[in-house]
Amino acid sequence: MNCWCQRCQGPPQNGHRSTWILVLLVIIGSCMHPILKSIFSQIHSAITGSYISGSHSLVFVNCPNEQIAKEIARGILEKRLAASMNIMPRTSVLSIWDGEIEESTEILLIIRTNTFKISELFAYIR
């Protein structure tokens, strides 16, 4: 008997019990505080071997020079706001400023972090 399409009669069988426990954990996990939700997502990923969308993010930060990019990167790592990052050397930037096309260079910092840490990361960068 398929529990998803028909009502289950009597106590759940072993296969159905684990399914219902998993469904219950997903419902509970989705209603939690962001930090608890992240921990739940990591446990779920470890048990099932699957990736949960939205648990990790990439943040792109433009820096005026390499020294500032390295200072920001070190501070982020010291505060454990990200797992790792890349400092891309000298990227060209074309933009419109006061109605004119301008060309400049910047250093691009690519940060890999947990999504629940983004607001704290943004506050630190500001």
PDB file of N, CA, C and O in Angstrom, residues 27-66:
ATOM      1  N   ILE A  27       9.988  18.914   7.878  1.00  0.00           N
ATOM      2  CA  ILE A  27       9.031  19.952   8.295  1.00  0.00           C
ATOM      3  C   ILE A  27       9.586  20.725   9.489  1.00  0.00           C
ATOM      4  O   ILE A  27       9.583  21.953   9.505  1.00  0.00           O
ATOM      5  N   ILE A  28      10.097  20.025  10.486  1.00  0.00           N
ATOM      6  CA  ILE A  28      10.663  20.688  11.665  1.00  0.00           C
ATOM      7  C   ILE A  28      11.874  21.527  11.260  1.00  0.00           C
ATOM      8  O   ILE A  28      12.019  22.670  11.681  1.00  0.00           O
ATOM      9  N   GLY A  29      12.731  20.968  10.433  1.00  0.00           N
ATOM     10  CA  GLY A  29      13.947  21.672  10.019  1.00  0.00           C
ATOM     11  C   GLY A  29      13.667  22.934   9.241  1.00  0.00           C
ATOM     12  O   GLY A  29      14.395  23.924   9.350  1.00  0.00           O
ATOM     13  N   SER A  30      12.595  22.968   8.485  1.00  0.00           N
ATOM     14  CA  SER A  30      12.300  24.141   7.668  1.00  0.00           C
ATOM     15  C   SER A  30      11.674  25.272   8.475  1.00  0.00           C
ATOM     16  O   SER A  30      11.602  26.392   8.006  1.00  0.00           O
ATOM     17  N   CYS A  31      11.245  25.004   9.703  1.00  0.00           N
ATOM     18  CA  CYS A  31      10.595  26.014  10.541  1.00  0.00           C
ATOM     19  C   CYS A  31      11.526  26.579  11.603  1.00  0.00           C
ATOM     20  O   CYS A  31      11.093  27.360  12.440  1.00  0.00           O
ATOM     21  N   MET A  32      12.780  26.213  11.597  1.00  0.00           N
ATOM     22  CA  MET A  32      13.681  26.587  12.671  1.00  0.00           C
ATOM     23  C   MET A  32      14.404  27.913  12.421  1.00  0.00           C
ATOM     24  O   MET A  32      14.398  28.449  11.321  1.00  0.00           O
ATOM     25  N   HIS A  33      15.072  28.363  13.452  1.00  0.00           N
ATOM     26  CA  HIS A  33      15.966  29.516  13.401  1.00  0.00           C
ATOM     27  C   HIS A  33      17.028  29.248  12.328  1.00  0.00           C
ATOM     28  O   HIS A  33      17.429  28.105  12.126  1.00  0.00           O
ATOM     29  N   PRO A  34      17.527  30.282  11.629  1.00  0.00           N
ATOM     30  CA  PRO A  34      18.477  30.065  10.529  1.00  0.00           C
ATOM     31  C   PRO A  34      19.708  29.240  10.905  1.00  0.00           C
ATOM     32  O   PRO A  34      20.134  28.398  10.126  1.00  0.00           O
ATOM     33  N   ILE A  35      20.259  29.433  12.103  1.00  0.00           N
ATOM     34  CA  ILE A  35      21.447  28.661  12.486  1.00  0.00           C
ATOM     35  C   ILE A  35      21.084  27.202  12.702  1.00  0.00           C
ATOM     36  O   ILE A  35      21.777  26.300  12.229  1.00  0.00           O
ATOM     37  N   LEU A  36      19.965  26.954  13.390  1.00  0.00           N
ATOM     38  CA  LEU A  36      19.524  25.575  13.586  1.00  0.00           C
ATOM     39  C   LEU A  36      19.158  24.929  12.252  1.00  0.00           C
ATOM     40  O   LEU A  36      19.409  23.754  12.029  1.00  0.00           O
ATOM     41  N   LYS A  37      18.554  25.723  11.370  1.00  0.00           N
ATOM     42  CA  LYS A  37      18.196  25.214  10.047  1.00  0.00           C
ATOM     43  C   LYS A  37      19.446  24.800   9.279  1.00  0.00           C
ATOM     44  O   LYS A  37      19.471  23.785   8.608  1.00  0.00           O
ATOM     45  N   SER A  38      20.515  25.596   9.409  1.00  0.00           N
ATOM     46  CA  SER A  38      21.768  25.266   8.733  1.00  0.00           C
ATOM     47  C   SER A  38      22.358  23.974   9.281  1.00  0.00           C
ATOM     48  O   SER A  38      22.821  23.124   8.521  1.00  0.00           O
ATOM     49  N   ILE A  39      22.345  23.819  10.597  1.00  0.00           N
ATOM     50  CA  ILE A  39      22.853  22.591  11.205  1.00  0.00           C
ATOM     51  C   ILE A  39      22.017  21.397  10.746  1.00  0.00           C
ATOM     52  O   ILE A  39      22.554  20.356  10.381  1.00  0.00           O
ATOM     53  N   PHE A  40      20.678  21.567  10.734  1.00  0.00           N
ATOM     54  CA  PHE A  40      19.800  20.507  10.250  1.00  0.00           C
ATOM     55  C   PHE A  40      20.150  20.155   8.801  1.00  0.00           C
ATOM     56  O   PHE A  40      20.225  18.988   8.444  1.00  0.00           O
ATOM     57  N   SER A  41      20.393  21.182   7.964  1.00  0.00           N
ATOM     58  CA  SER A  41      20.716  20.948   6.558  1.00  0.00           C
ATOM     59  C   SER A  41      22.014  20.157   6.417  1.00  0.00           C
ATOM     60  O   SER A  41      22.118  19.265   5.579  1.00  0.00           O
ATOM     61  N   GLN A  42      23.010  20.483   7.249  1.00  0.00           N
ATOM     62  CA  GLN A  42      24.276  19.761   7.185  1.00  0.00           C
ATOM     63  C   GLN A  42      24.104  18.308   7.606  1.00  0.00           C
ATOM     64  O   GLN A  42      24.670  17.404   6.990  1.00  0.00           O
ATOM     65  N   ILE A  43      23.315  18.080   8.650  1.00  0.00           N
ATOM     66  CA  ILE A  43      23.057  16.706   9.094  1.00  0.00           C
ATOM     67  C   ILE A  43      22.295  15.940   8.012  1.00  0.00           C
ATOM     68  O   ILE A  43      22.641  14.810   7.677  1.00  0.00           O
ATOM     69  N   HIS A  44      21.273  16.593   7.440  1.00  0.00           N
ATOM     70  CA  HIS A  44      20.498  15.958   6.370  1.00  0.00           C
ATOM     71  C   HIS A  44      21.402  15.615   5.184  1.00  0.00           C
ATOM     72  O   HIS A  44      21.329  14.513   4.630  1.00  0.00           O
ATOM     73  N   SER A  45      22.283  16.556   4.804  1.00  0.00           N
ATOM     74  CA  SER A  45      23.191  16.312   3.688  1.00  0.00           C
ATOM     75  C   SER A  45      24.129  15.150   3.981  1.00  0.00           C
ATOM     76  O   SER A  45      24.423  14.339   3.110  1.00  0.00           O
ATOM     77  N   ALA A  46      24.625  15.080   5.225  1.00  0.00           N
ATOM     78  CA  ALA A  46      25.537  14.000   5.597  1.00  0.00           C
ATOM     79  C   ALA A  46      24.841  12.645   5.562  1.00  0.00           C
ATOM     80  O   ALA A  46      25.419  11.654   5.117  1.00  0.00           O
ATOM     81  N   ILE A  47      23.596  12.601   6.027  1.00  0.00           N
ATOM     82  CA  ILE A  47      22.858  11.334   6.070  1.00  0.00           C
ATOM     83  C   ILE A  47      22.445  10.881   4.676  1.00  0.00           C
ATOM     84  O   ILE A  47      22.615   9.727   4.309  1.00  0.00           O
ATOM     85  N   THR A  48      21.912  11.798   3.893  1.00  0.00           N
ATOM     86  CA  THR A  48      21.369  11.424   2.587  1.00  0.00           C
ATOM     87  C   THR A  48      22.369  11.543   1.448  1.00  0.00           C
ATOM     88  O   THR A  48      22.136  11.028   0.368  1.00  0.00           O
ATOM     89  N   GLY A  49      23.469  12.271   1.677  1.00  0.00           N
ATOM     90  CA  GLY A  49      24.453  12.466   0.616  1.00  0.00           C
ATOM     91  C   GLY A  49      23.982  13.449  -0.435  1.00  0.00           C
ATOM     92  O   GLY A  49      24.510  13.499  -1.535  1.00  0.00           O
ATOM     93  N   SER A  50      22.981  14.272  -0.094  1.00  0.00           N
ATOM     94  CA  SER A  50      22.453  15.221  -1.068  1.00  0.00           C
ATOM     95  C   SER A  50      22.807  16.647  -0.670  1.00  0.00           C
ATOM     96  O   SER A  50      23.131  16.920   0.480  1.00  0.00           O
ATOM     97  N   TYR A  51      22.729  17.543  -1.621  1.00  0.00           N
ATOM     98  CA  TYR A  51      22.985  18.963  -1.387  1.00  0.00           C
ATOM     99  C   TYR A  51      21.658  19.689  -1.267  1.00  0.00           C
ATOM    100  O   TYR A  51      20.747  19.432  -2.037  1.00  0.00           O
ATOM    101  N   ILE A  52      21.529  20.556  -0.268  1.00  0.00           N
ATOM    102  CA  ILE A  52      20.313  21.328  -0.093  1.00  0.00           C
ATOM    103  C   ILE A  52      20.535  22.723  -0.669  1.00  0.00           C
ATOM    104  O   ILE A  52      21.423  23.450  -0.217  1.00  0.00           O
ATOM    105  N   SER A  53      19.762  23.074  -1.655  1.00  0.00           N
ATOM    106  CA  SER A  53      19.883  24.360  -2.319  1.00  0.00           C
ATOM    107  C   SER A  53      19.714  25.503  -1.328  1.00  0.00           C
ATOM    108  O   SER A  53      18.852  25.471  -0.468  1.00  0.00           O
ATOM    109  N   GLY A  54      20.548  26.519  -1.474  1.00  0.00           N
ATOM    110  CA  GLY A  54      20.433  27.699  -0.644  1.00  0.00           C
ATOM    111  C   GLY A  54      21.249  27.656   0.627  1.00  0.00           C
ATOM    112  O   GLY A  54      21.248  28.610   1.393  1.00  0.00           O
ATOM    113  N   SER A  55      21.972  26.580   0.889  1.00  0.00           N
ATOM    114  CA  SER A  55      22.740  26.501   2.122  1.00  0.00           C
ATOM    115  C   SER A  55      24.120  27.133   2.004  1.00  0.00           C
ATOM    116  O   SER A  55      24.726  27.460   3.012  1.00  0.00           O
ATOM    117  N   HIS A  56      24.599  27.326   0.792  1.00  0.00           N
ATOM    118  CA  HIS A  56      25.892  27.947   0.562  1.00  0.00           C
ATOM    119  C   HIS A  56      25.753  29.062  -0.473  1.00  0.00           C
ATOM    120  O   HIS A  56      24.899  28.989  -1.352  1.00  0.00           O
ATOM    121  N   SER A  57      26.612  30.070  -0.339  1.00  0.00           N
ATOM    122  CA  SER A  57      26.530  31.215  -1.252  1.00  0.00           C
ATOM    123  C   SER A  57      27.916  31.680  -1.667  1.00  0.00           C
ATOM    124  O   SER A  57      28.899  31.456  -0.959  1.00  0.00           O
ATOM    125  N   LEU A  58      27.952  32.350  -2.808  1.00  0.00           N
ATOM    126  CA  LEU A  58      29.145  33.057  -3.270  1.00  0.00           C
ATOM    127  C   LEU A  58      28.879  34.541  -3.156  1.00  0.00           C
ATOM    128  O   LEU A  58      27.812  35.010  -3.518  1.00  0.00           O
ATOM    129  N   VAL A  59      29.851  35.282  -2.651  1.00  0.00           N
ATOM    130  CA  VAL A  59      29.729  36.725  -2.518  1.00  0.00           C
ATOM    131  C   VAL A  59      30.881  37.346  -3.312  1.00  0.00           C
ATOM    132  O   VAL A  59      32.030  36.941  -3.169  1.00  0.00           O
ATOM    133  N   PHE A  60      30.562  38.310  -4.161  1.00  0.00           N
ATOM    134  CA  PHE A  60      31.562  39.007  -4.965  1.00  0.00           C
ATOM    135  C   PHE A  60      31.768  40.400  -4.392  1.00  0.00           C
ATOM    136  O   PHE A  60      30.799  41.145  -4.212  1.00  0.00           O
ATOM    137  N   VAL A  61      33.015  40.738  -4.094  1.00  0.00           N
ATOM    138  CA  VAL A  61      33.340  42.045  -3.529  1.00  0.00           C
ATOM    139  C   VAL A  61      34.428  42.683  -4.393  1.00  0.00           C
ATOM    140  O   VAL A  61      35.485  42.086  -4.605  1.00  0.00           O
ATOM    141  N   ASN A  62      34.166  43.885  -4.886  1.00  0.00           N
ATOM    142  CA  ASN A  62      35.169  44.631  -5.637  1.00  0.00           C
ATOM    143  C   ASN A  62      35.994  45.463  -4.668  1.00  0.00           C
ATOM    144  O   ASN A  62      35.447  46.178  -3.835  1.00  0.00           O
ATOM    145  N   CYS A  63      37.313  45.367  -4.784  1.00  0.00           N
ATOM    146  CA  CYS A  63      38.236  46.110  -3.917  1.00  0.00           C
ATOM    147  C   CYS A  63      39.101  47.022  -4.775  1.00  0.00           C
ATOM    148  O   CYS A  63      39.453  46.659  -5.900  1.00  0.00           O
ATOM    149  N   PRO A  64      39.484  48.187  -4.251  1.00  0.00           N
ATOM    150  CA  PRO A  64      40.273  49.119  -5.054  1.00  0.00           C
ATOM    151  C   PRO A  64      41.693  48.643  -5.336  1.00  0.00           C
ATOM    152  O   PRO A  64      42.281  49.003  -6.359  1.00  0.00           O
ATOM    153  N   ASN A  65      42.280  47.831  -4.427  1.00  0.00           N
ATOM    154  CA  ASN A  65      43.629  47.314  -4.674  1.00  0.00           C
ATOM    155  C   ASN A  65      43.819  45.979  -3.947  1.00  0.00           C
ATOM    156  O   ASN A  65      42.993  45.568  -3.120  1.00  0.00           O
ATOM    157  N   GLU A  66      44.937  45.323  -4.236  1.00  0.00           N
ATOM    158  CA  GLU A  66      45.177  43.987  -3.699  1.00  0.00           C
ATOM    159  C   GLU A  66      45.397  44.006  -2.182  1.00  0.00           C
ATOM    160  O   GLU A  66      44.975  43.087  -1.477  1.00  0.00           O
TER     161      GLU A  66
END
